[in-house]
Short mmCIF file of C-alpha atoms in Angstrom, two decimals:
data_model
loop_
_atom_site.label_atom_id
_atom_site.label_comp_id
_atom_site.label_asym_id
_atom_site.label_seq_id
_atom_site.Cartn_x
_atom_site.Cartn_y
_atom_site.Cartn_z
CA MET A 1 -0.51 -0.13 -0.05
CA LEU A 2 2.42 2.17 0.60
CA ASP A 3 4.74 1.44 -2.32
CA LEU A 4 2.01 2.46 -4.26
CA GLN A 5 1.41 5.62 -2.71
CA GLY A 6 4.79 6.33 -3.02
CA THR A 7 4.51 5.59 -6.81
CA ALA A 8 1.19 7.28 -7.10
CA ALA A 9 3.08 10.76 -5.71
CA LYS A 10 5.98 10.72 -8.71
CA HIS A 11 3.59 9.85 -11.12
CA HIS A 12 2.01 13.30 -9.76
CA VAL A 13 5.59 15.12 -9.53
CA VAL A 14 5.98 14.16 -12.79
CA ALA A 15 2.29 14.58 -14.03
CA GLU A 16 2.87 18.77 -13.01
CA GLU A 17 6.54 19.22 -14.27
CA HIS A 18 4.50 18.08 -17.94
CA LEU A 19 1.82 20.88 -17.25
CA ASP A 20 4.62 23.79 -16.12
CA ILE A 21 6.53 22.37 -19.71
CA ALA A 22 3.20 22.20 -21.46
CA ARG A 23 2.31 26.26 -19.81
CA GLU A 24 6.00 26.98 -21.02
CA HIS A 25 5.21 25.52 -24.37
CA LEU A 26 1.85 27.33 -25.10
CA GLU A 27 3.33 31.73 -23.82
CA MET A 28 5.56 30.76 -26.00
CA GLN A 29 3.92 29.94 -28.77
CA HIS A 30 1.79 32.88 -27.96
CA THR A 31 4.71 35.15 -27.24
CA VAL A 32 5.91 34.22 -31.06
CA ARG A 33 1.85 34.67 -32.86
CA GLU A 34 1.94 38.54 -31.24
CA GLN A 35 5.06 38.99 -32.26
CA GLU A 36 4.63 37.96 -35.70
CA PHE A 37 1.36 40.09 -35.18
CA SER A 38 3.13 43.08 -34.07
CA ASP A 39 6.07 42.60 -36.88
CA ARG A 40 3.14 42.59 -40.00
CA GLN A 41 1.52 45.70 -38.12
CA LYS A 42 4.96 47.19 -38.43
CA ASP A 43 4.74 46.18 -42.57
CA TYR A 44 0.87 46.69 -43.30
CA LEU A 45 -0.97 48.70 -39.93
CA GLN A 46 1.11 51.82 -38.55
CA LEU A 47 -0.39 54.85 -37.75
CA PHE A 48 -0.76 58.32 -37.35
CA ARG A 49 -0.55 60.65 -34.62
CA LEU A 50 -2.51 64.01 -33.96
CA THR A 51 -0.35 65.74 -31.00
CA LYS A 52 -4.43 66.37 -30.15
CA SER A 53 -6.25 63.11 -30.01
CA THR A 54 -6.86 61.00 -27.35
CA GLN A 55 -6.05 57.62 -29.29
CA ASP A 56 -4.41 56.29 -32.22
CA ALA A 57 -6.63 55.68 -34.42
CA THR A 58 -4.95 52.62 -37.48
CA TYR A 59 -6.40 51.75 -41.50
CA GLU A 60 -7.26 49.03 -40.16
CA TRP A 61 -10.14 50.03 -37.74
CA TYR A 62 -11.59 52.21 -40.33
CA LYS A 63 -10.79 50.81 -43.46
CA ASN A 64 -10.48 47.08 -42.82
CA ARG A 65 -7.02 46.83 -44.81
CA VAL A 66 -5.59 44.36 -47.01
CA GLU A 67 -2.25 44.13 -48.30
CA ASP A 68 -3.52 44.56 -51.69
CA ARG A 69 -5.91 47.46 -50.74
CA ALA A 70 -3.77 50.29 -51.86
CA GLU A 71 -5.60 52.37 -54.66
CA GLY A 72 -7.02 55.14 -52.54
CA THR A 73 -5.32 54.72 -49.59
CA CYS A 74 -3.90 58.32 -49.72
CA SER A 75 -6.56 59.87 -50.31
CA TRP A 76 -8.40 58.79 -47.69
CA PHE A 77 -5.72 59.70 -45.58
CA LEU A 78 -6.15 63.15 -46.94
CA GLU A 79 -10.05 63.40 -45.83
CA HIS A 80 -9.45 61.78 -43.12
CA ALA A 81 -11.22 63.79 -40.35
CA HIS A 82 -8.24 63.74 -38.24
CA PHE A 83 -6.15 65.22 -41.12
CA GLN A 84 -8.64 67.67 -41.33
CA GLU A 85 -8.94 69.49 -38.34
CA TRP A 86 -4.84 69.35 -37.86
CA LEU A 87 -4.72 70.88 -41.51
CA LYS A 88 -6.96 74.25 -39.53
CA GLN A 89 -5.10 73.98 -36.85
CA VAL A 90 -2.43 77.05 -36.43
CA SER A 91 0.74 75.35 -34.89
CA GLY A 92 1.66 71.68 -33.99
CA PRO A 93 3.24 69.18 -35.47
CA LEU A 94 1.35 65.70 -37.75
CA LEU A 95 3.10 62.61 -37.28
CA VAL A 96 3.39 60.27 -39.59
CA SER A 97 4.19 57.23 -41.39
CA ALA A 98 4.49 55.96 -44.53
CA ASP A 99 2.06 52.72 -45.25
CA PRO A 100 2.49 51.00 -47.49
CA GLY A 101 -0.37 51.61 -49.39
CA CYS A 102 0.53 54.10 -50.49
CA PHE A 103 3.51 53.05 -52.91
CA LYS A 104 4.09 50.04 -54.62
CA LYS A 105 6.32 48.32 -51.72
CA SER A 106 9.68 47.28 -53.91
CA LYS A 107 12.45 48.50 -55.15
CA LYS A 108 11.17 50.43 -59.19
CA GLY A 109 8.26 51.60 -56.69
CA VAL A 110 9.79 53.46 -54.24
CA GLN A 111 11.48 54.96 -56.77
CA SER A 112 9.11 56.00 -58.72
CA ALA A 113 7.76 57.70 -55.33
CA ILE A 114 10.83 59.33 -54.39
CA LYS A 115 10.64 60.64 -57.86
CA SER A 116 7.08 62.30 -57.41
CA LEU A 117 8.37 64.43 -54.63
CA PRO A 118 8.84 67.86 -54.85
CA THR A 119 12.60 68.76 -54.94
CA THR A 120 12.89 72.25 -54.29
CA VAL A 121 11.78 74.18 -51.65
CA SER A 122 9.75 76.72 -54.89
CA GLN A 123 8.25 73.69 -55.47
CA VAL A 124 6.55 72.48 -52.26
CA TYR A 125 5.73 76.06 -51.99
CA GLN A 126 3.72 76.15 -55.38
CA LYS A 127 2.20 72.96 -54.32
CA ILE A 128 1.20 75.04 -50.43
CA PHE A 129 -0.74 77.28 -51.93
CA SER A 130 -2.19 75.19 -55.50
CA LYS A 131 -4.58 74.09 -52.75
CA SER A 132 -5.98 77.40 -52.18
CA LYS A 133 -9.77 77.92 -52.85
CA ASP A 134 -8.91 81.48 -51.91
CA GLN A 135 -6.48 82.78 -54.18
CA PRO A 136 -7.05 86.74 -54.41
CA ILE A 137 -7.13 86.93 -50.45
CA VAL A 138 -4.44 84.38 -49.71
CA ARG A 139 -2.33 87.04 -52.32
CA ARG A 140 -3.88 90.05 -50.40
CA VAL A 141 -2.54 88.81 -46.88
CA LEU A 142 0.93 87.48 -48.22
CA ALA A 143 1.72 91.29 -50.08
CA VAL A 144 0.25 93.21 -46.16
CA LEU A 145 3.07 90.58 -44.16
CA LEU A 146 5.41 90.87 -46.76
CA ALA A 147 5.24 94.88 -46.64
CA ALA A 148 4.37 95.46 -42.84
CA GLY A 149 6.37 97.29 -40.85
CA ARG A 150 6.74 95.56 -37.71
CA ALA A 151 4.89 92.27 -37.26
CA LEU A 152 1.03 92.94 -36.57
CA THR A 153 -1.19 90.73 -34.56
CA VAL A 154 -4.09 88.31 -35.71
CA LEU A 155 -6.60 90.79 -35.06
CA GLU A 156 -4.54 93.80 -37.49
CA LEU A 157 -4.47 90.88 -39.86
CA ASN A 158 -7.80 90.38 -39.66
CA ILE A 159 -8.96 93.90 -39.72
CA ALA A 160 -7.33 94.97 -42.63
CA THR A 161 -8.23 92.28 -44.82
CA GLU A 162 -12.05 92.97 -44.16
CA ILE A 163 -11.34 96.37 -44.87
CA GLN A 164 -13.16 96.77 -48.87
CA GLY A 165 -13.84 99.55 -51.08
CA THR A 166 -16.82 100.08 -49.62
CA THR A 167 -15.98 99.65 -46.24
CA GLN A 168 -17.51 103.48 -44.42
CA SER A 169 -16.53 102.81 -41.05
CA TRP A 170 -15.31 100.90 -38.41
CA GLU A 171 -18.85 99.62 -37.41
CA ASP A 172 -19.07 98.10 -40.50
CA LEU A 173 -16.02 95.60 -40.41
CA ASP A 174 -17.22 92.43 -40.32
CA LEU A 175 -14.31 90.63 -37.45
CA GLU A 176 -14.42 86.73 -36.67
CA LYS A 177 -13.68 85.82 -33.82
CA GLU A 178 -9.75 84.97 -33.17
CA GLU A 179 -9.49 81.57 -33.34
CA ASP A 180 -11.37 81.41 -35.77
CA PHE A 181 -9.32 83.96 -38.01
CA LYS A 182 -6.23 81.91 -37.12
CA SER A 183 -7.99 78.58 -38.70
CA ARG A 184 -9.12 80.54 -41.51
CA LEU A 185 -5.69 81.83 -42.37
CA ARG A 186 -4.19 78.65 -41.64
CA SER A 187 -6.42 76.65 -44.27
CA TRP A 188 -5.13 80.18 -46.28
CA CYS A 189 -1.28 79.62 -46.54
CA GLY A 190 -0.93 76.08 -44.22
CA LEU A 191 2.87 76.01 -43.46
CA PHE A 192 4.40 78.94 -45.59
CA ILE A 193 3.00 80.93 -42.51
CA SER A 194 3.80 80.98 -38.65
CA VAL A 195 1.94 82.64 -35.47
CA TYR A 196 3.79 83.09 -32.56
CA ASP A 197 2.96 84.95 -29.25
CA GLY A 198 0.08 86.45 -30.90
CA LYS A 199 1.93 87.65 -34.29
CA VAL A 200 2.25 86.27 -37.44
CA TYR A 201 4.91 85.78 -39.38
CA PHE A 202 6.53 84.61 -42.13
CA LEU A 203 7.44 80.28 -41.43
CA HIS A 204 11.55 81.23 -43.22
CA GLN A 205 13.00 83.66 -45.01
CA ILE A 206 13.37 81.27 -48.16
CA ALA A 207 9.15 82.04 -48.02
CA ARG A 208 9.99 85.53 -48.47
CA GLU A 209 12.65 85.11 -51.34
CA PHE A 210 9.85 82.84 -52.94
CA LEU A 211 6.92 85.47 -53.44
CA LEU A 212 9.07 88.69 -53.49
CA ALA A 213 9.54 89.35 -58.13
CA ASP A 214 12.19 91.27 -58.54
CA VAL A 215 9.69 94.93 -61.83
CA SER A 216 9.86 97.96 -61.96
CA PRO A 217 6.51 100.10 -60.80
CA SER A 218 6.54 100.83 -64.58
CA THR A 219 6.61 97.02 -64.97
CA SER A 220 3.75 94.35 -63.96
CA VAL A 221 4.71 90.72 -62.99
CA PRO A 222 3.75 88.23 -65.75
CA GLN A 223 0.61 86.44 -65.91
CA LYS A 224 1.38 83.02 -66.44
CA VAL A 225 3.17 83.22 -62.64
CA ARG A 226 1.07 81.82 -60.49
CA TRP A 227 2.73 82.17 -57.16
CA GLU A 228 7.19 82.69 -56.81
CA HIS A 229 8.40 85.94 -57.74
CA SER A 230 4.76 86.88 -57.88
CA ILE A 231 4.05 89.55 -55.69
CA ALA A 232 6.76 93.02 -56.19
CA MET A 233 7.37 95.03 -53.49
CA HIS A 234 6.26 98.08 -54.11
CA HIS A 235 2.19 96.15 -55.50
CA ALA A 236 3.08 94.89 -51.27
CA HIS A 237 3.22 97.97 -50.28
CA LYS A 238 0.04 99.60 -52.49
CA ILE A 239 -2.30 96.89 -50.64
CA LEU A 240 -1.27 98.03 -47.25
CA ALA A 241 -1.84 101.52 -47.96
CA GLU A 242 -4.98 101.20 -49.15
CA TYR A 243 -5.32 99.86 -45.85
CA CYS A 244 -4.68 102.09 -43.71
CA LEU A 245 -5.90 104.78 -45.46
CA HIS A 246 -9.11 103.56 -45.44
CA TYR A 247 -8.99 102.57 -41.33
CA ILE A 248 -7.78 106.66 -41.07
CA SER A 249 -10.31 107.91 -42.79
CA PHE A 250 -13.15 106.26 -40.69
CA TYR A 251 -11.20 108.46 -37.74
CA SER A 252 -13.72 111.30 -36.51
CA PRO A 253 -12.51 113.24 -33.02
CA LEU A 254 -16.36 113.46 -32.01
CA LYS A 255 -19.38 110.31 -32.06
CA ARG A 256 -23.00 111.07 -31.42
CA LEU A 257 -24.62 107.85 -29.81
CA GLY A 258 -27.57 107.62 -29.12
CA THR A 259 -30.73 109.39 -29.21
CA ASN A 260 -30.22 112.22 -27.05
CA ASN A 261 -27.84 114.08 -29.44
CA THR A 262 -24.72 113.80 -27.51
CA TRP A 263 -21.49 113.45 -28.66
CA LEU A 264 -18.06 111.44 -27.75
CA PRO A 265 -14.40 111.86 -28.29
CA GLY A 266 -13.93 109.37 -31.25
CA ALA A 267 -11.03 108.23 -28.74
CA ARG A 268 -12.97 106.21 -27.46
CA TYR A 269 -14.94 104.12 -29.94
CA PHE A 270 -12.12 103.01 -32.56
CA GLY A 271 -11.46 99.07 -29.94
CA THR A 272 -10.04 97.57 -32.33
CA GLU A 273 -6.82 100.46 -31.89
CA SER A 274 -3.91 98.47 -32.92
CA PHE A 275 -4.18 98.65 -36.66
CA PHE A 276 -5.23 101.95 -36.26
CA HIS A 277 -2.09 103.09 -34.04
CA TYR A 278 0.03 100.95 -36.92
CA SER A 279 -1.64 102.97 -39.60
CA ARG A 280 -0.81 106.31 -38.43
CA LYS A 281 2.70 105.07 -37.78
CA PHE A 282 3.27 103.70 -41.07
CA TRP A 283 0.45 104.46 -44.09
CA MET A 284 3.07 107.28 -45.11
CA ILE A 285 5.88 104.83 -45.61
CA HIS A 286 3.43 102.28 -47.45
CA PHE A 287 2.10 105.26 -49.73
CA ARG A 288 5.98 106.66 -50.51
CA GLU A 289 7.56 103.42 -50.71
CA ALA A 290 4.20 102.18 -53.19
CA GLU A 291 5.72 104.54 -56.16
CA LEU A 292 1.72 105.49 -56.93
CA ASN A 293 0.57 106.41 -60.35
CA THR A 294 -1.59 110.10 -60.54
CA SER A 295 -4.01 108.61 -63.14
CA LYS A 296 -4.47 105.20 -62.00
CA ASP A 297 -4.39 105.21 -58.37
CA ALA A 298 -6.43 107.65 -58.13
CA VAL A 299 -8.24 107.20 -55.51
CA LEU A 300 -4.87 106.77 -53.10
CA PHE A 301 -4.06 110.00 -54.20
CA LYS A 302 -7.54 111.11 -52.85
CA LEU A 303 -6.77 108.95 -49.58
CA GLY A 304 -3.94 110.85 -48.70
CA LEU A 305 -5.45 114.05 -49.54
CA LYS A 306 -8.04 113.84 -46.61
CA VAL A 307 -6.07 112.04 -44.00
CA SER A 308 -3.53 114.82 -44.05
CA ASN A 309 -5.53 117.68 -44.96
CA PRO A 310 -5.41 119.64 -40.89
CA GLU A 311 -9.63 120.58 -41.52
CA SER A 312 -10.54 117.03 -42.26
CA LEU A 313 -12.59 114.90 -39.20
CA CYS A 314 -9.44 112.65 -39.36
CA PHE A 315 -6.49 114.47 -38.89
CA PRO A 316 -7.12 114.59 -35.50
CA GLY A 317 -5.97 110.97 -35.24
CA LEU A 318 -3.67 111.01 -37.92
CA THR A 319 -1.21 113.55 -35.30
CA GLY A 320 -2.83 111.71 -32.44
CA MET A 321 -3.20 115.09 -30.97
CA HIS A 322 -7.31 115.40 -31.42
CA ALA A 323 -9.50 117.82 -30.47
CA SER A 324 -6.37 119.20 -28.38
CA TYR A 325 -4.68 120.13 -31.33
CA TYR A 326 -6.57 123.03 -32.42
CA SER A 327 -6.36 124.78 -29.03
CA TYR A 328 -3.30 125.16 -29.42
CA ASP A 329 -2.09 129.15 -30.06
CA VAL A 330 -0.29 128.59 -32.79
CA ILE A 331 -1.46 128.89 -36.95
CA PRO A 332 -2.46 125.22 -37.75
CA GLU A 333 0.15 123.97 -40.23
CA HIS A 334 -0.79 124.17 -43.64
CA HIS A 335 -1.79 121.09 -45.94
CA LEU A 336 1.40 121.69 -47.76
CA THR A 337 3.55 121.74 -45.19
CA ILE A 338 2.33 118.69 -44.05
CA VAL A 339 2.15 116.62 -46.88
CA SER A 340 6.06 118.44 -47.89
CA SER A 341 6.85 116.16 -43.56
CA PHE A 342 5.21 113.77 -45.94
CA GLY A 343 7.64 112.76 -48.50
CA HIS A 344 4.74 112.36 -50.87
CA ASP A 345 6.20 114.60 -53.76
CA GLU A 346 2.57 113.29 -55.92
CA ILE A 347 0.62 115.23 -53.29
CA VAL A 348 2.77 117.57 -52.56
CA GLN A 349 2.78 118.80 -56.78
CA MET A 350 -1.28 118.05 -56.31
CA LEU A 351 -1.79 120.68 -54.36
CA LEU A 352 0.24 123.43 -55.58
CA ASP A 353 -1.24 122.45 -58.89
CA LYS A 354 -4.71 123.63 -57.25
CA GLY A 355 -2.63 126.47 -55.72
CA ALA A 356 -0.98 126.40 -53.20
CA ASN A 357 1.37 128.65 -51.76
CA ALA A 358 4.91 127.98 -51.21
CA ASN A 359 5.63 130.45 -48.92
CA ALA A 360 1.99 129.83 -46.51
CA GLN A 361 3.96 130.57 -43.25
CA GLY A 362 2.39 129.35 -39.89
CA GLY A 363 2.54 125.73 -37.13
CA LYS A 364 4.63 124.97 -35.03
CA TYR A 365 7.21 122.75 -35.97
CA TYR A 366 7.97 123.39 -38.96
CA GLY A 367 6.73 127.37 -40.04
CA ASN A 368 6.64 126.52 -43.45
CA ALA A 369 6.58 123.39 -46.39
CA LEU A 370 10.33 124.34 -47.65
CA HIS A 371 11.33 123.78 -44.40
CA ALA A 372 9.53 120.92 -43.56
CA ALA A 373 11.13 118.95 -46.70
CA SER A 374 14.51 120.31 -45.65
CA PHE A 375 14.41 119.23 -42.10
CA ILE A 376 12.89 115.84 -42.73
CA GLY A 377 15.49 115.10 -45.92
CA HIS A 378 13.25 115.01 -48.85
CA GLU A 379 14.89 115.65 -51.84
CA ARG A 380 12.21 115.67 -54.13
CA VAL A 381 9.71 117.89 -52.09
CA VAL A 382 12.51 120.58 -52.28
CA GLU A 383 12.83 120.87 -55.85
CA LEU A 384 8.90 120.72 -56.48
CA LEU A 385 9.08 123.81 -53.68
CA PHE A 386 11.65 125.37 -55.86
CA ASN A 387 10.55 125.16 -59.15
CA ALA A 388 6.49 126.69 -57.38
CA GLY A 389 8.72 129.34 -56.35
CA ALA A 390 10.17 128.96 -52.72
CA ASN A 391 11.65 131.84 -51.56
CA VAL A 392 15.12 129.96 -49.76
CA ASN A 393 15.71 132.60 -47.11
CA ASP A 394 12.92 132.59 -45.69
CA ARG A 395 12.82 132.30 -42.04
CA VAL A 396 10.50 130.73 -39.78
CA ASN A 397 10.82 129.74 -35.10
CA ASP A 398 12.71 126.45 -35.01
CA LEU A 399 10.60 124.69 -32.73
CA GLY A 400 9.41 128.05 -30.75
CA GLU A 401 13.72 128.25 -29.79
CA SER A 402 15.16 130.45 -32.71
CA SER A 403 14.94 132.15 -36.12
CA SER A 404 16.62 129.26 -38.59
CA SER A 405 16.64 128.76 -41.81
CA ALA A 406 15.92 125.55 -44.28
CA LEU A 407 19.42 125.97 -45.15
CA ARG A 408 21.38 125.35 -41.49
CA ARG A 409 18.47 123.01 -40.73
CA ALA A 410 19.29 120.39 -43.43
CA SER A 411 23.36 121.53 -42.94
CA ARG A 412 22.18 120.41 -39.14
CA HIS A 413 20.65 116.95 -40.16
CA GLY A 414 23.36 116.00 -42.55
CA TYR A 415 21.30 116.75 -46.25
CA GLU A 416 24.70 116.95 -47.99
CA ARG A 417 22.58 117.09 -51.98
CA ILE A 418 19.89 119.59 -50.10
CA VAL A 419 22.76 121.41 -49.07
CA ASP A 420 24.10 121.58 -52.03
CA MET A 421 20.66 122.65 -53.94
CA LEU A 422 19.81 125.33 -51.71
CA LEU A 423 22.88 126.36 -52.07
CA ASN A 424 22.59 126.38 -56.05
CA ALA A 425 19.42 128.36 -55.43
CA SER A 426 21.05 131.12 -53.93
CA ALA A 427 20.41 130.25 -49.81
CA LEU A 428 22.04 132.21 -47.49
CA TYR A 429 23.29 131.34 -44.17
CA PRO A 430 22.19 133.38 -41.39
CA GLU A 431 23.28 136.56 -40.78
CA SER A 432 25.21 136.47 -44.47
CA SER A 433 24.93 139.28 -46.83
CA ASP A 434 25.86 137.82 -49.90
CA ASN A 435 25.98 134.49 -51.81
CA ASP A 436 29.81 134.98 -51.21
CA SER A 437 30.00 134.11 -48.17
CA VAL A 438 27.88 131.28 -45.95
CA LYS A 439 29.09 132.02 -42.90
CA SER A 440 26.74 132.50 -39.51
CA SER A 441 27.47 134.76 -36.89
CA ASP A 442 29.73 132.24 -35.26
CA GLY A 443 31.26 131.33 -38.11
CA GLU A 444 30.47 127.80 -38.86
CA THR A 445 29.62 126.86 -42.77
CA PRO A 446 26.81 124.85 -43.79
CA TRP A 447 29.86 122.28 -44.52
CA GLU A 448 31.09 122.71 -41.22
CA LEU A 449 27.95 121.75 -39.53
CA LEU A 450 27.15 118.67 -41.35
CA PRO A 451 27.49 115.55 -38.72
#
């Protein structure tokens, strides 16, 4: 009996050992199958992932994909909701692994796929914009970014793109929420631009070089040009000058509110003031750099005349002086003096043609047009004023300090070309009595005053 029990115990131990061995074999087989499935996944079921998503998505989940299902795989990927969601994002990477269904997985297939890829940065940019459905507005956005005097905020760019020739006031602007506009901006320009700290930039300097066309104002970009070298800088300045001038023209120092006919200062109602401040600071540069044509750009010249006219309602907003400008105990600057200080020779000529007095005196800062142009350094304006009979020896108050001449002002600021022009026009230095003596009372000459 004891022998039988011992034998049974030995068989039980052997059975347990066999059972353990069987378990190990089963686990090994399971591991091998898992590894084989994992390897197949790497080959046929690779993942793509959005940084925003909560889980991975596989081709198998959505398409029940099999190895020979190649046709349409890439189209499915590009049309996928997750990919479309990513396109609307302003920033953030999209991690994608190439599925074999996108091309034939053979030596020749790989070579063919590689050959179809863009070979230059320009080709990549062309592909980005070729898919845009709003190409006219995309061109305007890119032109604004090219010519901008500083990085524009998302709001400022939103305002600029909403300004049309028919827009009559700030209230007419149909502005989107910032996030919505950022989404549209991304759909327009893709990876060509970047938004950082609320400001819009080109992704790289190469992007600017890709867009800029090297043409003179008298020639236009050929129509066959799609995107590369398609925007001339003077044209970009023209677009931004138009936006700035329209926006400034909406300003009025007072605005009637409510039914009780009360008036409030205009500064209280231009809520989107950041683009107003930009326009006030940079419109003169954009207007000048646009190299406008008086016949082709009559609307812009009309706007330029309006916003620079001291008698217009929008002028106080342009100067930043508001209603207090008119309380100074001085004669306001003349319109000709103001545009002469801006360096807008076309508007200067327009005012002179309309009978503006080239020697009109008055103003807190410049005194007359010739002094303004000499003080800032606008050579062409000085020449126009000479031709209109400006007195080169008129002396005016030098910012409230002392009597000064145009020659002294040009000398002080180092404008050698204007100094030459004034001397050739028989300008006398202060205290001089003849053309041969161009020394001041303390013995200084114009050339000694040059920095």
